[in-house]
CSV table of C-alpha atoms and ligand atoms in Angstrom, one decimal:
chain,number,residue,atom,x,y,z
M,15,UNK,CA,106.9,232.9,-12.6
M,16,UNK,CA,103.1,233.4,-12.3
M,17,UNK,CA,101.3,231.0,-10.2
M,18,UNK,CA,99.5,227.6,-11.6
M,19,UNK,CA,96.0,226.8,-10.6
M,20,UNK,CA,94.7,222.8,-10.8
M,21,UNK,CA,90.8,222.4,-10.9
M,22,UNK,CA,90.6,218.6,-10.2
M,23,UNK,CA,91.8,216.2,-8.1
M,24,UNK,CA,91.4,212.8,-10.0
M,25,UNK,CA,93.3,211.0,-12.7
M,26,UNK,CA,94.1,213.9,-15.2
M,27,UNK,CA,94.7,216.6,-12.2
M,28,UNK,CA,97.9,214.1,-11.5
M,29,UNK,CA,99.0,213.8,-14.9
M,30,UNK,CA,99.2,217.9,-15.3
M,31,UNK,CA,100.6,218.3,-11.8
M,32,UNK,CA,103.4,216.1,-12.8
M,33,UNK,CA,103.9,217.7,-16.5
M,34,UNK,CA,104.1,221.0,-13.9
M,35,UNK,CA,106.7,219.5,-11.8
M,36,UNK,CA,108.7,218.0,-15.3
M,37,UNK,CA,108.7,221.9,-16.8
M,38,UNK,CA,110.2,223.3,-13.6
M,39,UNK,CA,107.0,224.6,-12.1
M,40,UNK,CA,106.3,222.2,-9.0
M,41,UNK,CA,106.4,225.0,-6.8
M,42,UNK,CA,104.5,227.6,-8.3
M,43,UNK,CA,101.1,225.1,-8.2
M,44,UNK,CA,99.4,227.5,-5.9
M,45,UNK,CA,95.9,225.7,-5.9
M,46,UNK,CA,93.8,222.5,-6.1
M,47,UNK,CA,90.5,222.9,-6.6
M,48,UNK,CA,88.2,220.3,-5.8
M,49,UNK,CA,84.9,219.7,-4.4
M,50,UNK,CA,86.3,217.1,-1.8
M,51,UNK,CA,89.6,218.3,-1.0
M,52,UNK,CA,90.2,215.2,1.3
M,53,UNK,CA,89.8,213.3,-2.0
M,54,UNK,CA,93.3,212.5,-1.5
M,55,UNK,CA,96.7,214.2,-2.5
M,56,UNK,CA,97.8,215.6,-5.9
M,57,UNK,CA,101.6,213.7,-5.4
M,58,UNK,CA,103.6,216.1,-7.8
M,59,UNK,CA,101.8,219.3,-6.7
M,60,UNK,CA,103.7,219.5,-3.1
M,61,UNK,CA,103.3,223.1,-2.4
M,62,UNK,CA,99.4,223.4,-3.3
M,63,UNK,CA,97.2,224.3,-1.2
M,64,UNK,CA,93.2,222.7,-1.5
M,65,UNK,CA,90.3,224.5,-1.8
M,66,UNK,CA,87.1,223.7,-2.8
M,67,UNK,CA,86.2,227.7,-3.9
M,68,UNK,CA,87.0,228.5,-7.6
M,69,UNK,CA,86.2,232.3,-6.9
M,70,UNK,CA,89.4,232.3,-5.2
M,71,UNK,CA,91.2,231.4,-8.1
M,72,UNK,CA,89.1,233.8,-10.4
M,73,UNK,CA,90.2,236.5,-7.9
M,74,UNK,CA,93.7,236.0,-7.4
M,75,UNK,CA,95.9,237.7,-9.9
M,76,UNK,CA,98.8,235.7,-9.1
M,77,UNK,CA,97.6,233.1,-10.9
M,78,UNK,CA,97.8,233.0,-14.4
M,79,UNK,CA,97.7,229.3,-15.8
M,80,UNK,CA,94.6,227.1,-15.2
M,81,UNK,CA,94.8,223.0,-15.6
M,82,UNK,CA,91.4,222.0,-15.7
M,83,UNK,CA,91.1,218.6,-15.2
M,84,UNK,CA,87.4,218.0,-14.2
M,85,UNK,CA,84.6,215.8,-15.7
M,86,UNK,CA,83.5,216.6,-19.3
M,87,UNK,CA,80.1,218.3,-18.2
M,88,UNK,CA,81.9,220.7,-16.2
M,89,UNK,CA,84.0,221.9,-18.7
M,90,UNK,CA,81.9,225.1,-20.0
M,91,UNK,CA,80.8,226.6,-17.3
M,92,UNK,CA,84.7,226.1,-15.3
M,93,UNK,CA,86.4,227.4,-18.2
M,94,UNK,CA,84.0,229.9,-19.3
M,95,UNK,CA,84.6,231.7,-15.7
M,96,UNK,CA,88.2,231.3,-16.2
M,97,UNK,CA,88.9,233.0,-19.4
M,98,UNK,CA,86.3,235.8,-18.4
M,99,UNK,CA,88.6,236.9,-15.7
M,100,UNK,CA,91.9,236.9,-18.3
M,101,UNK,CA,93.4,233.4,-17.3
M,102,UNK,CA,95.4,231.2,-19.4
M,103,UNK,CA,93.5,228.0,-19.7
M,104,UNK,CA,94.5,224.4,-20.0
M,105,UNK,CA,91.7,222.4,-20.6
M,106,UNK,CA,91.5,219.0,-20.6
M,107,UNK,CA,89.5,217.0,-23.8
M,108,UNK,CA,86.9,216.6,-25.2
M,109,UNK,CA,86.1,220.1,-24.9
M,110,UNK,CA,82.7,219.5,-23.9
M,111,UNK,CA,79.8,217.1,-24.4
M,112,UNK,CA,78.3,218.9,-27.0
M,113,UNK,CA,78.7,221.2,-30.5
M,114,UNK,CA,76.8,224.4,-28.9
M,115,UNK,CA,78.6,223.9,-25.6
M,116,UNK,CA,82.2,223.2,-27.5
M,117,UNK,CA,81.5,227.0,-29.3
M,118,UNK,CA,80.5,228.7,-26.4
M,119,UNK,CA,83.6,228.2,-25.2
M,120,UNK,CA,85.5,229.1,-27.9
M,121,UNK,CA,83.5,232.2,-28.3
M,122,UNK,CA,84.8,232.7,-24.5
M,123,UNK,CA,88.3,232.4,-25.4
M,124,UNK,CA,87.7,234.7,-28.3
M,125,UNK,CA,86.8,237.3,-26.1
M,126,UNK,CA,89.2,236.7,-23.5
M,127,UNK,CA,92.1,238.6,-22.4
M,128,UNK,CA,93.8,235.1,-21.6
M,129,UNK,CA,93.8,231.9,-24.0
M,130,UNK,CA,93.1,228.7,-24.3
M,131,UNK,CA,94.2,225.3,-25.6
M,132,UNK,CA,92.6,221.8,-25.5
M,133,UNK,CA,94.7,219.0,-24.2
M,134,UNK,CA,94.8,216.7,-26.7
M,135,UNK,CA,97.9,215.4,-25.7
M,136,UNK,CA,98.4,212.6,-28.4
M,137,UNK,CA,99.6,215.5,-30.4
M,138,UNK,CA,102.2,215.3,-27.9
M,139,UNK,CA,103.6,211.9,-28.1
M,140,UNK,CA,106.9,211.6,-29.7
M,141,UNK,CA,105.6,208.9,-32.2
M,142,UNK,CA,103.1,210.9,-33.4
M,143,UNK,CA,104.8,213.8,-33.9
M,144,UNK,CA,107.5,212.0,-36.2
M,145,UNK,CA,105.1,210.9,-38.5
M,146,UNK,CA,103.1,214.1,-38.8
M,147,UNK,CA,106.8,215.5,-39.2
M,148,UNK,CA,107.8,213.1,-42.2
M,149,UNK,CA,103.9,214.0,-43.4
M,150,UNK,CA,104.7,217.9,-43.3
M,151,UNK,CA,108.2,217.4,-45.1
M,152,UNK,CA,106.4,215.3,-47.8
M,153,UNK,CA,107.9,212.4,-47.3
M,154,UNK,CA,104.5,210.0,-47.8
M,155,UNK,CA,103.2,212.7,-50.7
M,156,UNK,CA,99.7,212.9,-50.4
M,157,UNK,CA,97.9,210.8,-47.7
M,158,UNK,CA,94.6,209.2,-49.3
M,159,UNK,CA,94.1,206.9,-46.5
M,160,UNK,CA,94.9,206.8,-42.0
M,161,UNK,CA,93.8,203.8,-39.8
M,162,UNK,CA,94.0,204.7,-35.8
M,163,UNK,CA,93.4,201.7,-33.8
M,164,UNK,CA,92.9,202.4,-29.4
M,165,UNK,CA,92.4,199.8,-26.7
M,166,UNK,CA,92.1,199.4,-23.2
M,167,UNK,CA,91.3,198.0,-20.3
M,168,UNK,CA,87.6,199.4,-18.8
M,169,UNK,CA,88.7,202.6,-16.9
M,170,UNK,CA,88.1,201.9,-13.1
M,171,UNK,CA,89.1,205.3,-11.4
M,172,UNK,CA,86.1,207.0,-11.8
M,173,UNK,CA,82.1,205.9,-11.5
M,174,UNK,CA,81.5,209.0,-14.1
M,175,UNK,CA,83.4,207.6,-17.0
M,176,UNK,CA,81.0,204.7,-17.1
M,177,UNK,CA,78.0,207.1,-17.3
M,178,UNK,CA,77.5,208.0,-21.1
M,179,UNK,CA,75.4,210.7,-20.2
M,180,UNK,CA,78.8,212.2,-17.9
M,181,UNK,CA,81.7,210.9,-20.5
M,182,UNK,CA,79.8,210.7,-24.1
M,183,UNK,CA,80.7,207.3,-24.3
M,184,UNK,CA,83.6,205.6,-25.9
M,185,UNK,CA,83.5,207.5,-29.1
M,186,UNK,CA,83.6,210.8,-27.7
M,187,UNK,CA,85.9,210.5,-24.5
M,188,UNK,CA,88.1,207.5,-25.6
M,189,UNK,CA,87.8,207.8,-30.2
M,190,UNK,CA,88.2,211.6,-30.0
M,191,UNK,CA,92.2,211.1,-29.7
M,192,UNK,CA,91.7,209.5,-33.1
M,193,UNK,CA,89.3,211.4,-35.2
M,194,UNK,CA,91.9,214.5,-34.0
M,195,UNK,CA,94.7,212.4,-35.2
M,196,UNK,CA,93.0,211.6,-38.7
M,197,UNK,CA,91.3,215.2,-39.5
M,198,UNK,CA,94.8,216.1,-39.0
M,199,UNK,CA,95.9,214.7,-42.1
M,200,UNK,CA,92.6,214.2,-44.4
M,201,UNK,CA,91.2,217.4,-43.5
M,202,UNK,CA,87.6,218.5,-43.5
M,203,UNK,CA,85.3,215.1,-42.7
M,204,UNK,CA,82.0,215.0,-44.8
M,205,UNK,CA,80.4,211.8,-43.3
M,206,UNK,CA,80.9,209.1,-41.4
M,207,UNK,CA,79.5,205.6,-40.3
M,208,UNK,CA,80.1,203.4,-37.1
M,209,UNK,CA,79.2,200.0,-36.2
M,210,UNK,CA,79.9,198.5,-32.7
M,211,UNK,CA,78.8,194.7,-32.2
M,212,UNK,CA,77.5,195.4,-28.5
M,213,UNK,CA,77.4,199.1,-26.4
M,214,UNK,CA,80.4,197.8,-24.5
M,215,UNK,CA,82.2,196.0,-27.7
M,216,UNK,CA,84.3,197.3,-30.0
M,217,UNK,CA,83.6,199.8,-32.5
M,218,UNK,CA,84.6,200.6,-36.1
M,219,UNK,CA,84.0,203.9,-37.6
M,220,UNK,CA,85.1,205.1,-41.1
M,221,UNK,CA,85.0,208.2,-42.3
M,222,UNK,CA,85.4,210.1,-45.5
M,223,UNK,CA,86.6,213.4,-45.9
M,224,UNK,CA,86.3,216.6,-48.7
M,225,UNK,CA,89.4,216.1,-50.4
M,226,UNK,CA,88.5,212.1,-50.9
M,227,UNK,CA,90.8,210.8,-48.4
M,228,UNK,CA,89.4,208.0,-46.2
M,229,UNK,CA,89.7,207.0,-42.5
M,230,UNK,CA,89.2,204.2,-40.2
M,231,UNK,CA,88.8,204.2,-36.3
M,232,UNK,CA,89.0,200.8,-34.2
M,233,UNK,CA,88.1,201.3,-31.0
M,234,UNK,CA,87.7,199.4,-27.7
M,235,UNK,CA,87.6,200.5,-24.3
M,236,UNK,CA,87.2,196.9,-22.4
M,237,UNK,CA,89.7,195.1,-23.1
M,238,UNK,CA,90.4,191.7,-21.4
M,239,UNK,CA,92.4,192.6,-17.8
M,240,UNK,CA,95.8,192.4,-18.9
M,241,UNK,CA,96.0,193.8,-22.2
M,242,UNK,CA,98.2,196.9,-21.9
M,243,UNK,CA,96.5,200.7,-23.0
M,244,UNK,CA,97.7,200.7,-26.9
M,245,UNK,CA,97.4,202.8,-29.8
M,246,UNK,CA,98.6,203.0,-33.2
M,247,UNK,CA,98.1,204.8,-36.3
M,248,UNK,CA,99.0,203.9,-40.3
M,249,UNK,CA,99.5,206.5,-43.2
M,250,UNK,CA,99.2,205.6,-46.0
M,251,UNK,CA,100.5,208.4,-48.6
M,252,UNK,CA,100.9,208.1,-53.0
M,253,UNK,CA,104.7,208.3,-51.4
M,254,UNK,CA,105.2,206.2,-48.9
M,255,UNK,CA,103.7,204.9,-45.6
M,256,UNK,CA,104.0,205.3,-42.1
M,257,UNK,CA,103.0,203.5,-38.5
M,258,UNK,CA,103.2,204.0,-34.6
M,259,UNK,CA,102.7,202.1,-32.3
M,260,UNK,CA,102.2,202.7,-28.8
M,261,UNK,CA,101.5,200.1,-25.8
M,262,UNK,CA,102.4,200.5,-22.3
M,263,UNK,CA,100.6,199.0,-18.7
M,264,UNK,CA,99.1,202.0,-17.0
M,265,UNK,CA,99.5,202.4,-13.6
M,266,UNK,CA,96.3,201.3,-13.0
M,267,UNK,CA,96.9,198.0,-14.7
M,268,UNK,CA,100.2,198.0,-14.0
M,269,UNK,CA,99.0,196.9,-10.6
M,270,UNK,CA,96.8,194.5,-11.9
M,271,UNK,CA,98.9,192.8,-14.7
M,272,UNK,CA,102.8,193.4,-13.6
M,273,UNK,CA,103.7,192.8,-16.7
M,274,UNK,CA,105.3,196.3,-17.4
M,275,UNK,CA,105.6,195.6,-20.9
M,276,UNK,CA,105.6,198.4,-23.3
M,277,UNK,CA,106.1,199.0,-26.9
M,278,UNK,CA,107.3,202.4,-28.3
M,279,UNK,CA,108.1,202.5,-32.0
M,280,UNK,CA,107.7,204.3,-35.6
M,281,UNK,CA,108.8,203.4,-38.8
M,282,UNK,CA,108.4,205.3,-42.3
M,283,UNK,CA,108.9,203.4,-45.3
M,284,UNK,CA,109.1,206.2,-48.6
M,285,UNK,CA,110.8,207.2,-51.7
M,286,UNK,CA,112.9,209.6,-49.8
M,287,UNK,CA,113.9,206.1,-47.4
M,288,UNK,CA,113.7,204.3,-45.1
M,289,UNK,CA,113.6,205.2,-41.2
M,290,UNK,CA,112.4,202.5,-38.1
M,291,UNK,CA,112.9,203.8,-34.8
M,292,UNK,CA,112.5,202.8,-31.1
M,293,UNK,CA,111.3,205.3,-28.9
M,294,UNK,CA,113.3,204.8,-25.5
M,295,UNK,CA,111.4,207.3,-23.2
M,296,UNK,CA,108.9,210.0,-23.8
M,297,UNK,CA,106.8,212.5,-21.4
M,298,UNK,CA,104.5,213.6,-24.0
M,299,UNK,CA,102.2,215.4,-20.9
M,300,UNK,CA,105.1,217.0,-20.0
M,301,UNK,CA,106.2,218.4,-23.5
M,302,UNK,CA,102.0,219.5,-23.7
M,303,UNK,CA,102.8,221.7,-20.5
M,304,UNK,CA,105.7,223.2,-21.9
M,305,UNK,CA,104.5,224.5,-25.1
M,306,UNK,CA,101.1,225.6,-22.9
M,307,UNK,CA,103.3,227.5,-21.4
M,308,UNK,CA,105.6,228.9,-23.8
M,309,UNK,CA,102.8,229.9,-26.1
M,310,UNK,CA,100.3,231.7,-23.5
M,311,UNK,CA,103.4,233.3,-22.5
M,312,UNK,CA,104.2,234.5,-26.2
M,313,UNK,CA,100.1,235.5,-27.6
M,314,UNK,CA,98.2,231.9,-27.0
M,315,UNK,CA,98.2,230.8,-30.6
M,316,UNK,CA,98.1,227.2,-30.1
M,317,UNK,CA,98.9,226.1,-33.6
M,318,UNK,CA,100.2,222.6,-32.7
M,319,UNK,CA,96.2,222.1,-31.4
M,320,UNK,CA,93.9,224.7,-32.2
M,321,UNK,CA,90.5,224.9,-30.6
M,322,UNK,CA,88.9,224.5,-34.4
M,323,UNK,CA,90.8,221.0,-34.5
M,324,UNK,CA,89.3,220.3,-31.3
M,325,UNK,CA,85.7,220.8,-32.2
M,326,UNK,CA,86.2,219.2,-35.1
M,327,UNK,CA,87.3,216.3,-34.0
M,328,UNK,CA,84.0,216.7,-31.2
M,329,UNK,CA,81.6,216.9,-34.4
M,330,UNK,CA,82.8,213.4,-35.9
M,331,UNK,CA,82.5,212.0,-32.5
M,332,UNK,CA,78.9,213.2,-32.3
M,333,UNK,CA,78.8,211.9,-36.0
M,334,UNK,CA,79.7,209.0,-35.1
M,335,UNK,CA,77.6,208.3,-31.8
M,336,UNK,CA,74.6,209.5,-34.2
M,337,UNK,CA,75.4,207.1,-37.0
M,338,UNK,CA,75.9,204.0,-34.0
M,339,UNK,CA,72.2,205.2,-32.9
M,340,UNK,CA,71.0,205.5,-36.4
M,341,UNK,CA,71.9,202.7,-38.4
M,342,UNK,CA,73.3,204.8,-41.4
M,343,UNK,CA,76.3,206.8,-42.1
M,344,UNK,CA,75.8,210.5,-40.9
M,345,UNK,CA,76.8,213.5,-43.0
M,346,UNK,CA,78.8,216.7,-40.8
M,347,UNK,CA,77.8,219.8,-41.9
E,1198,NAD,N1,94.1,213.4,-22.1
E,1198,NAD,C1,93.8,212.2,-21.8
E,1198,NAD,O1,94.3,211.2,-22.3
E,1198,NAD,C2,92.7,211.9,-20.8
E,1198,NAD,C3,92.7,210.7,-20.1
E,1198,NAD,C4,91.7,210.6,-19.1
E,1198,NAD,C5,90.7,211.6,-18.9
E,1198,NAD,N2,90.7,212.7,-19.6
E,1198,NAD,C6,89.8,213.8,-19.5
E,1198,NAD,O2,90.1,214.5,-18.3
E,1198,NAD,C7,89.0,215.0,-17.6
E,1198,NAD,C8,89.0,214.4,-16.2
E,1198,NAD,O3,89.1,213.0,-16.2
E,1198,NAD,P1,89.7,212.2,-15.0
E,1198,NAD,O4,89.9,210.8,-15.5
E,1198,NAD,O5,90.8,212.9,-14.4
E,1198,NAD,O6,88.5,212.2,-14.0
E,1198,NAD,P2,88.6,212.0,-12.4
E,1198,NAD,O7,87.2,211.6,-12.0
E,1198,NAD,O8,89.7,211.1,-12.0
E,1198,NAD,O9,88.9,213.4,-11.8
E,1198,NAD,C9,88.0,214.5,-11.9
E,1198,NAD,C10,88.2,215.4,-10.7
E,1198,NAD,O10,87.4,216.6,-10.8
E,1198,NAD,C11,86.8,216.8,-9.5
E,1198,NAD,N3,85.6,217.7,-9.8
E,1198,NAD,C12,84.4,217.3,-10.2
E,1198,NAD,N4,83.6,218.4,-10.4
E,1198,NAD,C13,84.4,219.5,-10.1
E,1198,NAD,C14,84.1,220.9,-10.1
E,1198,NAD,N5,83.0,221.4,-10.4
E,1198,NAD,N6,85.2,221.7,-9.7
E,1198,NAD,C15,86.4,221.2,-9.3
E,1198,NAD,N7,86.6,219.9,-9.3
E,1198,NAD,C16,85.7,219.0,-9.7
E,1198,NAD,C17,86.5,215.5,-9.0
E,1198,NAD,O11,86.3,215.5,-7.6
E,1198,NAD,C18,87.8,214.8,-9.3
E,1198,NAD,O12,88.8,215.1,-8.4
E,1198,NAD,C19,87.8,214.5,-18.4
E,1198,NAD,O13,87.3,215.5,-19.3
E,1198,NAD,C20,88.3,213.3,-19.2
E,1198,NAD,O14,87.7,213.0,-20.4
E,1198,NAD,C21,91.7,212.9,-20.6
């Protein structure tokens, strides 16, 4: 096996180096890369070794796949460098901060004798993929209308996330999982219109999309101490409907709370019947390594989350951000 490269060293840098370690690859995590390699360890990436250089990860052929885990307004110019030398690129979402940034990059990978795929890992998660399963078979018939709900606790790891200017904001670092989710099924959004009831409340955000479908975003990002990170989605289809839900204590709250309560769960209800299911354990990061790998190996295709999907779901977050500053619903082009 070809070695792994991890830019990063925060939050997301341990989540890929453990999704490493779960797909067998532990050992072949040649490189962290991090300003501050004294930052403190990467746990699951024993065999690394830091540096703080990324030319010496552009320059060494050993390594062919890239986890970049970095803050949002580095993504271009790290990932840019990386698929201009031929590597296989994992990079973490939202692609970037903005639209002409977001297609510079995909005009990069374009070009680029390696590939790249955006980790949106919600595709991932078992729940998610059961209903977009039961969608594909046709068992809801056509889905007119998806409601995405995500809370939170205030993330605490990083000074940068608070920093709109650094993160986009809610609706771009934190919604984005949802707008992907629902552009999924509805297709090609036309306009959209947010409200929020203060900047650090929560936010509602419906959109409407080409083919007439509708969708509706609840979002909220500070969420009393306590309340576990949750997310669900409803589809509701001239066939049937469907719903996920997903709430588990982080480890950051974990440590907070000790509560360690968790809820995993799907259910479809539709003319072709009836399913409700627990979901006992799921490593949706680690499942988003595997297929990584298996498809850079294999031509970099990326169908399960193409980099389109991911800048669409970046333009009804800027939408969205533009209709919270505007007042008014805001048409995508
Ligand atoms: N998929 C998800 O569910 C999810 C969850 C959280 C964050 N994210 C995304 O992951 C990315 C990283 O977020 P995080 O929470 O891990 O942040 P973090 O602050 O915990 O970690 C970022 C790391 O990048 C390092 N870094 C900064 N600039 C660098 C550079 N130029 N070169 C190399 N290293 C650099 C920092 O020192 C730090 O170690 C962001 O884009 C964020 O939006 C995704």
């Amino acid at each position: 096996m070809a070695s792994i490269a991890i830019i990063g060293q925060g939050y997301m840098a341990n989540a890929h180096a453990a999704a490493w370690a779960s797909a067998g690859q532990a050992d072949a995590i040649k490189y962290i890369c991090t300003p501050r390699p004294k930052e403190g360890a990467v746990a699951a990436a024993t065999s690394g070794q830091y540096i703080s250089d990324l030319e010496v990860i552009l320059r060494d052929p050993d390594v062919k796949y890239v986890s970049v885990t970095t803050p949002t307004p580095t993504h271009k110019d790290i990932a840019i460098a990386l698929l201009a030398v031929g590597k296989h690129v994992l990079l973490e979402k939202p692609i970037a901060l903005t639209l002409q940034d977001a297609l510079e990059i995909e005009a990069a990978a374009k070009k680029s004798s390696g590939s790249l795929m955006l980790a949106h890992v919600v595709r991932f998660f078992l729940g998610y993929q059961k209903l977009h399963e039961a969608s594909l078979r046709g068992d809801l018939g056509n889905i007119l209308s998806v409601q995405a709900r995500r809370f939170s606790p205030k993330p605490t790891w990083a000074a940068w996330l608070g920093d709109e200017s650094q993160s986009g904001g809610m609706l771009l670092d934190f919604s984005i999982h949802d707008f992907d989710q629902i552009n999924l099924y509805l297709g090609r959004p036309v306009e959209v219109f947010a409200m929020q009831t203060s900047p650090s409340g929560p936010a509602e955000i419906t959109i409407s999309y080409e083919g007439g479908g509708v969708g509706q975003v609840q979002s909220f990002m500070n969420a009393a101490p306590g309340v576990p990170f949750t997310s669900t989605i409803d589809l509701l289809g001239t066939k049937g409907l469907a719903h996920y839900e997903f709430s588990a204590v982080s480890a950051t709250e974990e440590s907070s709370s000790g509560n360690g309560a968790s809820v995993n769960s799907w259910h479809v209800f539709s003319e072709s019947g009836n399913t409700i299911e627990q979901i006992p354990s799921d490593d949706p990061y680690g499942r988003q390594i595997a297929y990584f790998l298996a498809q850079a190996s294999s031509g970099g295709k990326y169908d399960l989350i193409s980099t389109p999907a991911a800048i669409a779901a970046l333009k009804v977050s800027l939408a969205a951000k533009q209709s919270l500053a505007v007042g008014r619903s805001v048409i995508i082009a």
